[in-house]
């Protein structure tokens, strides 16, 4: 008996040394068990021993705890199958369920280590020796088991605390960093670093929702409901951690939602081999890491949003101010194009306005929309706005058409005038999901504020057109002609002015009535514009008098043009009428004063009338000074 007491003391001494060593840096339960095996071998002659650790109602070999696999789990011994064996005692003979396993067929005894009121620590399996049997059946055997149980319980708890401490220290350091920065890149970079430090051999991905800022340089994947796996979508929607055995990818996937207080911003995804099982501790760590990053990302996002909102308001204010400066519609659209390019970085921009039943692309649009390829996007937008006034936001256009298309991200905003669509603006980018929803809302606001200025400009142009044009003939009015001639005399090299009067027009009105007289005026006006084209302008001088002004023509060209006009008018009118005209030309050698142009042309017209009508006379420069 004295020998057994001494053996117990030796065992307690060694166990105390194991406990002391645990404070010196043992990092796994397997290391504790190795020391315990040496103790058992030294004092009880045990050569063959194994320790099964209690993990989630399963008993798993302690050496396999560091790298749990599905095979380990499948081969694990169910605690429920052997729990009844320890009904009244802590040491029993090895049951058949363990005996049939090749690794344990030489074992004879098993010992349960379980503190009162707590889950089991594990089960010790040994191939008994005489020394072992003699000692364990003595009065000191039970005390030895209690001693080992207390020490193993403390070691197990210390190991768990140490593991949690390491993880929480990492989380604390990362959270501390998160609270000190609003740099989204830095936040995402540290999330990836921490998760890869813990799972160095696994694949890790950050899957962020599509409305995140795109300026990050970190390699991320955008969340896509149409292509993500169901377990990933479930984690994103529910905000709960999910796992999936993805046989088609040969991965076991862990999805942790990156969740803030206001929303879920993405998924932190860890892909392990299919044989790997994530422990509860690992899942907790990934979940807490994802949540900490979610809060940090949310704070940074809100910070950047506040700055962006200020910037957006400045952009809208600047744009509205500039567009209301009474600039013409082309300048307005070119300025708006620059604002869209600066704010949204699109590759292509279009402005189109309704002309009767179709839309006309303006010069402020990029070259794509003047090509056949660009018409694909315009047609789609036109069809959309035929059905609704709602803006159009397409993240990936390739999914809506069977055709091969180059630009996949589209935003199109209607330009409204009195609640009706008067036109639209389109921005395109080749990358799918390039424009965020915040960008979409900003573009709506920008175009909405610009629509009023554009509408006002269009109305001003229409009003100016009414002022500049004669109501009956649609020729330019006398006031417009005056301004045009005055500018031409200053900037052009030469020019001609032809003053026209319809011969015997009073007789036409008296014979056929004023309605026919008006019809003849319209016919002559149309023929004049057809003859002159874009070379000059035609105007109604007053009553039955009209005029033609063409800049940058020499005298001979002017004479030929005047002769043509006199010849074609009778054939263009019904009933036929003839005209008389007075022509004046000028060049670098002879540049008359502004008022003199009209006076000399009128004098030449009077001469044509008095010399037989149906002709034109040209002002004789030799009779005048150059004043």
XYZ file of C-alpha atoms in Angstrom:
627
model
C 0.000 0.000 0.000
C 2.890 2.273 0.747
C 4.133 1.696 -2.822
C 0.735 2.770 -4.255
C 0.748 5.922 -2.148
C 4.238 6.726 -3.366
C 3.135 6.084 -6.977
C 0.226 8.470 -6.508
C 2.572 11.136 -5.187
C 4.872 10.680 -8.188
C 1.928 10.917 -10.582
C 0.640 14.077 -8.819
C 4.111 15.580 -9.022
C 4.341 14.898 -12.761
C 0.803 16.180 -13.336
C 1.731 19.339 -11.439
C 4.698 19.724 -13.786
C 2.345 19.331 -16.768
C 0.124 22.079 -15.373
C 3.125 24.344 -14.777
C 4.322 23.630 -18.325
C 0.915 24.665 -19.657
C 1.561 28.193 -18.434
C 4.862 28.115 -20.260
C 3.402 27.785 -23.716
C 1.824 24.397 -24.561
C -0.487 25.188 -27.466
C -2.676 22.108 -27.924
C -4.357 19.358 -25.965
C -2.265 16.852 -27.894
C 0.855 18.274 -26.255
C -0.724 17.795 -22.813
C -1.612 14.214 -23.625
C 1.928 13.452 -24.815
C 3.224 14.517 -21.381
C 0.524 12.459 -19.666
C 1.500 9.368 -21.698
C 5.097 9.748 -20.541
C 3.861 9.882 -16.949
C 1.739 6.749 -17.366
C 4.596 4.896 -19.027
C 7.053 5.898 -16.308
C 4.937 4.992 -13.285
C 2.397 2.413 -14.507
C 4.337 0.754 -17.349
C 1.693 1.772 -19.973
C 3.144 1.420 -23.466
C -0.035 1.744 -25.503
C -2.496 4.589 -24.778
C -4.883 6.848 -26.689
C -6.983 9.812 -25.720
C -10.380 10.585 -27.278
C -11.390 14.219 -26.786
C -15.044 15.186 -26.371
C -16.147 17.401 -29.302
C -19.855 18.018 -29.949
C -21.158 14.666 -28.651
C -18.381 12.846 -30.472
C -15.122 11.351 -29.209
C -12.257 12.294 -31.531
C -8.595 11.235 -31.306
C -6.712 14.097 -29.700
C -4.036 14.141 -32.404
C -6.710 14.857 -35.048
C -8.268 17.848 -33.277
C -5.998 20.392 -34.961
C -7.283 19.496 -38.419
C -10.792 18.115 -38.335
C -11.983 16.476 -41.540
C -15.206 14.858 -42.633
C -13.493 11.446 -42.413
C -12.508 12.209 -38.842
C -16.099 13.108 -38.052
C -17.463 10.016 -39.779
C -15.006 7.749 -37.955
C -15.594 9.435 -34.600
C -17.112 7.456 -31.732
C -20.503 8.662 -30.619
C -20.516 9.633 -26.955
C -24.097 8.414 -26.645
C -22.974 4.900 -27.603
C -20.557 4.527 -24.678
C -21.951 6.946 -22.083
C -23.909 4.148 -20.399
C -20.676 2.200 -19.854
C -19.686 4.732 -17.173
C -22.969 4.458 -15.267
C -21.439 3.917 -11.797
C -17.671 4.075 -12.277
C -15.042 6.098 -14.114
C -12.868 3.134 -15.226
C -14.338 0.231 -17.186
C -13.304 -2.458 -19.619
C -13.147 -1.422 -23.282
C -16.598 -1.930 -24.895
C -17.031 -3.828 -28.131
C -17.810 -0.684 -30.156
C -14.224 0.472 -29.567
C -12.678 -2.987 -29.567
C -13.753 -3.558 -33.169
C -11.799 -0.507 -34.379
C -8.319 -1.577 -35.576
C -6.604 1.338 -33.850
C -7.956 0.261 -30.447
C -8.212 -3.550 -30.663
C -5.236 -3.961 -28.306
C -6.726 -1.663 -25.667
C -8.315 -3.194 -22.599
C -9.418 -0.388 -20.259
C -10.925 3.057 -20.628
C -11.125 5.916 -18.149
C -13.595 8.811 -18.226
C -12.416 12.298 -17.255
C -15.474 14.407 -16.423
C -15.807 17.101 -13.764
C -19.127 17.205 -11.938
C -21.757 19.277 -13.752
C -19.628 19.713 -16.876
C -19.300 18.062 -20.262
C -16.769 15.203 -20.498
C -13.159 16.201 -21.177
C -12.416 12.938 -22.889
C -11.743 9.241 -22.517
C -8.348 7.589 -21.919
C -7.821 4.170 -23.582
C -4.967 1.956 -22.369
C -3.560 -1.502 -22.907
C -3.466 -2.558 -19.256
C -0.339 -3.803 -17.521
C -0.106 -5.578 -14.194
C 1.240 -2.402 -12.600
C -1.676 -0.405 -14.016
C -4.300 -2.897 -12.899
C -2.743 -3.287 -9.452
C -2.636 0.496 -8.908
C -6.025 1.414 -10.412
C -7.848 -1.243 -8.369
C -6.196 -0.023 -5.173
C -7.615 2.580 -2.785
C -5.614 5.272 -4.660
C -6.856 4.551 -8.200
C -10.021 6.615 -7.858
C -8.110 9.513 -6.280
C -5.677 9.408 -9.212
C -8.568 9.680 -11.698
C -10.027 12.643 -9.751
C -6.656 14.373 -9.717
C -6.141 13.860 -13.432
C -9.716 15.057 -14.078
C -9.159 18.314 -12.171
C -5.872 19.022 -13.935
C -7.216 18.122 -17.406
C -10.283 20.286 -16.775
C -8.072 23.241 -15.870
C -5.780 22.589 -18.837
C -8.776 22.314 -21.182
C -10.268 25.555 -19.898
C -6.902 27.313 -20.062
C -6.414 26.161 -23.632
C -9.863 27.423 -24.615
C -9.206 30.746 -22.884
C -5.863 31.060 -24.637
C -7.412 30.283 -27.998
C -10.222 32.760 -27.413
C -7.755 35.311 -26.117
C -5.686 35.081 -29.304
C -8.740 35.453 -31.454
C -10.206 38.294 -29.417
C -6.859 40.060 -29.410
C -6.853 39.931 -33.187
C -10.432 41.153 -33.264
C -9.646 43.909 -30.763
C -6.608 45.081 -32.720
C -8.592 45.037 -35.930
C -11.574 46.828 -34.362
C -9.218 49.411 -32.905
C -7.835 49.974 -36.399
C -11.354 50.175 -37.837
C -12.309 52.906 -35.386
C -9.274 54.965 -36.403
C -9.787 54.939 -40.180
C -12.411 55.696 -42.812
C -10.281 54.136 -45.543
C -12.391 51.373 -47.118
C -9.324 49.828 -48.770
C -7.549 49.549 -45.420
C -10.591 47.979 -43.767
C -11.063 45.357 -46.469
C -7.327 44.655 -46.642
C -7.182 43.898 -42.903
C -10.276 41.702 -43.057
C -8.624 39.570 -45.722
C -5.294 39.515 -43.872
C -6.853 38.335 -40.603
C -8.959 35.645 -42.169
C -6.024 34.383 -44.250
C -3.774 34.315 -41.166
C -6.281 31.977 -39.517
C -6.948 29.891 -42.634
C -3.705 30.168 -44.628
C -4.401 27.178 -46.868
C -8.011 28.072 -47.706
C -9.479 30.301 -50.402
C -10.979 33.541 -49.060
C -13.228 35.962 -50.981
C -14.941 39.245 -50.189
C -18.297 39.419 -51.979
C -19.679 42.955 -51.700
C -23.094 44.200 -52.729
C -23.350 46.120 -55.980
C -23.994 49.544 -54.419
C -20.539 49.698 -52.823
C -18.061 52.336 -53.931
C -15.964 51.065 -56.823
C -12.833 53.036 -56.041
C -11.384 50.253 -53.865
C -8.176 48.643 -55.136
C -8.752 45.463 -53.104
C -9.658 42.384 -55.129
C -13.358 41.919 -54.437
C -16.225 40.115 -56.107
C -19.594 41.803 -56.666
C -22.649 40.068 -55.258
C -24.986 38.833 -58.002
C -28.334 37.271 -57.046
C -28.533 35.495 -60.391
C -25.227 33.653 -60.108
C -24.506 33.241 -56.378
C -25.018 29.905 -54.665
C -28.226 29.467 -52.600
C -26.334 29.237 -49.289
C -24.504 32.499 -50.097
C -27.793 34.242 -50.921
C -29.347 32.863 -47.725
C -26.506 34.319 -45.634
C -26.836 37.688 -47.402
C -30.615 37.834 -46.961
C -30.922 36.372 -43.452
C -27.796 37.861 -41.926
C -26.909 34.448 -40.461
C -23.786 32.358 -41.020
C -24.282 29.424 -43.431
C -22.201 26.451 -44.567
C -22.460 24.408 -47.737
C -20.839 21.265 -49.078
C -20.249 22.356 -52.693
C -19.456 19.038 -54.358
C -19.345 20.586 -57.833
C -16.538 22.908 -56.699
C -14.897 20.348 -54.409
C -15.179 22.831 -51.517
C -16.845 23.169 -48.159
C -17.959 26.822 -48.043
C -18.504 29.025 -45.001
C -20.512 32.227 -45.643
C -20.412 34.971 -43.006
C -22.548 38.099 -43.633
C -20.676 41.422 -43.458
C -23.375 43.069 -41.391
C -23.669 46.576 -39.969
C -26.419 48.152 -37.904
C -28.328 49.386 -40.949
C -27.742 46.816 -43.662
C -25.801 43.790 -44.918
C -22.966 44.875 -47.182
C -21.677 41.563 -48.468
C -20.333 38.121 -47.604
C -17.000 36.957 -46.208
C -16.573 33.539 -47.833
C -14.066 30.875 -46.777
C -13.706 27.807 -49.017
C -12.069 24.731 -47.460
C -11.553 21.198 -48.809
C -14.712 19.081 -48.677
C -13.095 16.903 -45.996
C -12.641 19.847 -43.606
C -15.124 20.633 -40.845
C -15.287 24.128 -39.365
C -15.329 24.021 -35.573
C -17.752 26.101 -33.512
C -14.817 28.296 -32.401
C -13.754 28.907 -35.992
C -17.293 29.781 -37.018
C -17.597 32.232 -34.123
C -14.326 33.884 -35.078
C -15.325 34.292 -38.739
C -18.783 35.551 -37.717
C -17.356 38.154 -35.314
C -14.696 39.211 -37.823
C -17.355 39.699 -40.494
C -19.566 41.658 -38.104
C -16.687 43.904 -36.981
C -15.781 44.593 -40.603
C -19.455 45.221 -41.393
C -19.689 47.900 -38.698
C -16.421 49.486 -39.856
C -17.462 49.358 -43.500
C -20.792 50.932 -42.624
C -19.128 53.773 -40.703
C -16.719 54.415 -43.573
C -19.563 54.195 -46.085
C -21.663 56.703 -44.131
C -18.641 58.990 -43.828
C -17.992 58.872 -47.559
C -21.715 59.211 -48.273
C -21.904 62.415 -46.242
C -18.978 63.861 -48.184
C -20.454 62.626 -51.443
C -23.827 64.186 -50.627
C -22.135 67.540 -50.072
C -20.247 67.056 -53.337
C -23.464 66.007 -55.120
C -25.298 69.084 -53.874
C -22.428 71.264 -55.044
C -22.517 69.527 -58.431
C -26.282 70.041 -58.787
C -26.031 73.650 -57.639
C -23.116 74.390 -59.992
C -24.902 72.725 -62.903
C -28.216 74.475 -62.249
C -26.463 77.830 -61.896
C -24.545 77.374 -65.150
C -27.529 76.093 -67.113
C -29.646 79.060 -66.087
C -27.159 81.596 -67.472
C -29.127 81.910 -70.754
C -26.596 79.895 -72.756
C -27.907 78.217 -75.894
C -29.062 74.613 -75.932
C -25.859 73.233 -77.535
C -23.597 74.910 -74.958
C -25.931 73.686 -72.261
C -25.739 70.057 -73.392
C -21.962 70.161 -73.861
C -21.591 71.458 -70.311
C -23.964 68.771 -69.021
C -21.954 66.128 -70.903
C -18.783 67.254 -69.077
C -20.598 67.075 -65.736
C -21.792 63.524 -66.427
C -18.305 62.455 -67.521
C -16.738 63.954 -64.407
C -19.288 62.525 -61.946
C -19.972 59.014 -63.281
C -16.929 58.182 -65.481
C -19.043 56.646 -68.288
C -17.441 55.620 -71.557
C -20.255 57.038 -73.689
C -22.865 59.800 -73.243
C -25.944 60.580 -75.328
C -28.564 63.330 -75.443
C -31.527 62.776 -77.752
C -34.627 64.945 -78.259
C -37.991 64.121 -79.737
C -38.705 65.325 -83.263
C -42.304 64.422 -84.147
C -42.417 60.632 -83.606
C -38.674 59.863 -83.469
C -35.649 60.954 -81.452
C -32.714 62.922 -82.859
C -29.234 62.484 -81.363
C -27.596 65.838 -80.570
C -24.037 66.952 -81.243
C -23.342 66.799 -77.503
C -23.441 62.979 -77.753
C -20.296 60.863 -78.112
C -19.518 59.304 -81.488
C -20.869 55.833 -80.592
C -24.458 57.055 -80.797
C -23.983 58.267 -84.344
C -23.062 54.721 -85.423
C -25.219 51.676 -86.092
C -23.975 50.055 -82.877
C -25.202 52.999 -80.815
C -28.704 52.688 -82.265
C -29.106 49.366 -80.409
C -29.001 51.175 -77.085
C -31.118 54.105 -78.294
C -33.846 51.765 -79.590
C -33.984 49.939 -76.265
C -34.273 53.212 -74.350
C -36.915 54.534 -76.777
C -39.010 51.395 -76.288
C -38.700 51.769 -72.523
C -39.889 55.394 -72.554
C -42.793 54.547 -74.845
C -44.243 52.598 -71.912
C -43.202 54.654 -68.886
C -41.623 57.901 -67.715
C -39.541 56.030 -65.126
C -35.720 56.223 -65.409
C -33.897 53.117 -66.673
C -31.123 51.340 -64.734
C -29.550 48.199 -66.234
C -26.655 46.534 -64.405
C -25.908 43.995 -67.163
C -27.534 44.605 -70.551
C -26.119 41.337 -71.948
C -28.774 39.447 -69.975
C -31.599 41.285 -71.731
C -30.545 40.698 -75.320
C -29.378 37.634 -77.276
C -27.098 39.860 -79.374
C -23.422 40.450 -78.684
C -23.148 43.858 -77.030
C -20.114 45.788 -75.853
C -21.576 48.129 -73.235
C -23.295 46.337 -70.364
C -23.984 49.040 -67.749
C -26.710 51.540 -68.710
C -28.423 54.486 -67.060
C -31.068 56.450 -68.982
C -32.965 59.425 -67.546
C -35.926 61.140 -69.270
C -35.821 64.885 -69.978
C -39.337 66.038 -69.165
C -41.231 69.094 -70.356
C -44.650 69.623 -68.749
C -44.671 65.991 -67.523
C -44.081 64.686 -71.063
C -40.855 63.131 -72.301
C -39.107 65.604 -74.580
C -35.831 63.662 -74.723
C -33.468 61.527 -72.679
C -29.868 61.199 -71.561
C -27.933 57.899 -71.643
C -24.604 56.919 -70.076
C -22.856 53.609 -70.856
C -19.920 51.587 -69.562
C -18.475 48.296 -70.776
C -18.191 46.750 -67.297
C -21.359 45.198 -65.820
C -22.533 46.682 -62.499
C -20.286 49.701 -63.047
C -22.805 52.333 -61.920
C -23.942 52.220 -58.298
C -27.515 52.902 -57.255
C -26.296 56.115 -55.602
C -24.954 57.202 -59.002
C -28.338 56.395 -60.542
C -30.133 58.576 -57.991
C -27.639 61.413 -58.489
C -28.025 61.318 -62.275
C -31.807 61.453 -61.871
C -31.470 64.519 -59.675
C -28.974 66.158 -62.031
C -31.104 65.622 -65.158
C -34.279 66.603 -63.296
C -32.757 69.939 -62.271
C -31.338 70.404 -65.765
C -34.648 69.584 -67.492
C -36.192 72.891 -66.448
C -33.244 74.870 -67.818
C -33.283 72.799 -71.029
C -37.042 73.307 -71.391
C -36.616 77.051 -70.850
C -33.861 77.132 -73.462
C -36.041 75.263 -75.957
C -38.945 77.636 -75.277
C -36.628 80.642 -75.652
C -35.422 79.246 -78.966
C -38.996 78.696 -80.098
C -39.930 82.233 -79.044
C -36.845 83.637 -80.761
C -37.764 81.652 -83.857
C -41.199 83.278 -83.813
C -39.542 86.698 -83.547
C -36.932 85.923 -86.210
C -39.331 84.369 -88.730
C -42.222 85.795 -90.719
C -45.443 84.060 -89.703
C -46.807 83.637 -93.244
C -43.796 82.815 -95.421
C -41.523 81.337 -92.698
C -38.723 83.468 -94.146
C -36.543 85.438 -91.764
C -37.964 88.712 -90.524
C -36.535 92.120 -91.439
C -34.975 92.552 -87.967
C -33.030 89.273 -88.276
C -31.853 90.194 -91.769
C -30.560 93.558 -90.519
C -28.420 91.867 -87.819
C -27.161 89.234 -90.254
C -26.079 91.784 -92.895
C -24.442 94.045 -90.329
C -22.322 91.169 -88.977
C -21.444 89.984 -92.480
C -20.157 93.421 -93.501
C -17.720 93.238 -90.590
C -16.413 89.678 -90.879
C -16.933 88.393 -94.472
C -14.800 89.035 -97.566
C -17.687 89.845 -99.919
C -21.423 89.556 -100.325
C -24.609 90.288 -102.277
C -27.998 91.711 -101.341
C -31.009 91.275 -103.630
C -34.198 93.228 -102.916
C -37.241 91.653 -104.641
C -40.707 93.064 -105.413
C -43.609 91.138 -107.001
C -44.786 92.818 -110.171
C -48.404 93.983 -110.229
C -49.169 92.276 -106.906
C -52.077 94.637 -106.155
C -53.795 93.408 -109.321
C -53.410 89.780 -108.085
C -55.053 90.632 -104.774
C -57.837 92.571 -106.494
C -58.438 89.822 -109.070
C -58.028 86.627 -107.014
C -58.322 87.868 -103.465
C -55.851 88.199 -100.621
C -55.869 84.445 -99.891
C -54.385 83.713 -103.329
C -52.007 86.617 -102.822
C -50.783 85.018 -99.599
C -50.431 81.688 -101.423
C -48.165 83.308 -104.050
C -46.034 84.855 -101.291
C -45.564 81.392 -99.765
C -44.714 79.855 -103.156
C -42.080 82.513 -103.883
C -40.625 82.136 -100.375
C -40.287 78.386 -100.841
C -38.583 78.782 -104.215
C -36.158 81.363 -102.827
C -35.100 79.073 -99.954
C -34.760 76.146 -102.366
C -32.537 78.219 -104.668
C -30.356 79.769 -101.960
C -30.135 76.715 -99.654
C -27.549 77.024 -96.901
C -25.458 79.566 -98.805
C -27.298 82.566 -97.380
C -30.637 83.699 -95.956
C -33.988 84.783 -97.378
C -36.181 87.327 -95.625
C -39.517 89.029 -95.980
C -38.740 92.692 -96.364
C -42.348 93.828 -95.992
C -45.637 93.507 -97.922
C -44.899 91.919 -101.284
C -41.168 92.619 -100.974
C -38.630 89.920 -100.127
C -34.855 89.842 -100.012
C -31.892 87.532 -100.362
C -28.497 87.950 -98.742
C -25.541 85.690 -99.609
C -22.085 86.269 -98.086
C -18.720 85.431 -99.683
C -19.730 85.515 -103.366
C -18.099 87.534 -106.106
C -19.972 89.880 -108.419
C -20.293 87.428 -111.304
C -21.735 84.707 -109.050
C -24.171 87.234 -107.617
C -25.362 88.282 -111.074
C -25.907 84.628 -112.096
C -27.837 83.912 -108.912
C -30.044 87.010 -109.338
C -30.727 86.063 -112.962
C -31.713 82.527 -111.915
C -34.141 83.825 -109.303
C -35.883 86.144 -111.746
C -36.196 83.273 -114.256
C -37.565 80.575 -111.917
C -40.229 82.584 -110.070
C -42.847 82.602 -112.863
C -42.702 78.796 -113.094
C -42.958 78.442 -109.295
C -46.158 80.487 -108.900
C -49.790 79.823 -109.690
C -51.178 82.083 -110.963
C -47.881 83.107 -112.528
C -46.226 86.306 -111.417
C -42.943 87.955 -112.227
C -40.558 89.828 -110.011
C -38.317 92.848 -110.249
C -35.149 93.057 -108.176
C -32.324 95.380 -107.236
C -28.858 93.901 -106.645
C -25.885 95.302 -104.786
C -22.560 93.486 -104.325
C -19.535 94.346 -102.227
C -15.997 93.132 -101.674
C -12.747 94.196 -100.087
C -12.396 97.111 -102.509
C -15.947 98.311 -102.066
C -17.521 97.881 -98.600
C -20.583 100.168 -98.292
C -22.037 101.370 -95.021
C -24.752 99.188 -93.507
C -27.677 101.484 -94.331
C -26.284 102.168 -97.816
C -26.681 98.510 -98.781
C -30.466 98.698 -98.498
C -30.660 102.168 -100.030
C -28.642 101.187 -103.116
C -30.573 97.930 -103.565
C -33.864 99.850 -103.330
C -32.614 102.327 -105.954
C -31.658 99.449 -108.277
C -35.107 97.846 -107.708
C -36.815 101.117 -108.632
C -34.744 101.172 -111.822
C -35.820 97.589 -112.676
C -39.469 98.487 -112.152
C -39.206 101.537 -114.383
C -37.367 99.687 -117.153
C -39.998 97.082 -117.866
C -40.214 94.769 -114.788
C -39.470 90.994 -114.759
C -35.777 91.802 -114.453
C -33.094 92.891 -112.043
C -30.779 95.853 -112.091
C -27.394 96.053 -110.379
C -26.182 99.017 -108.411
C -23.347 100.786 -110.212
C -20.414 101.058 -107.789
C -18.701 103.711 -109.938
C -21.377 106.185 -109.077
C -20.641 105.847 -105.340
C -17.813 106.479 -102.950
C -16.625 103.707 -100.668
C -18.424 105.301 -97.723
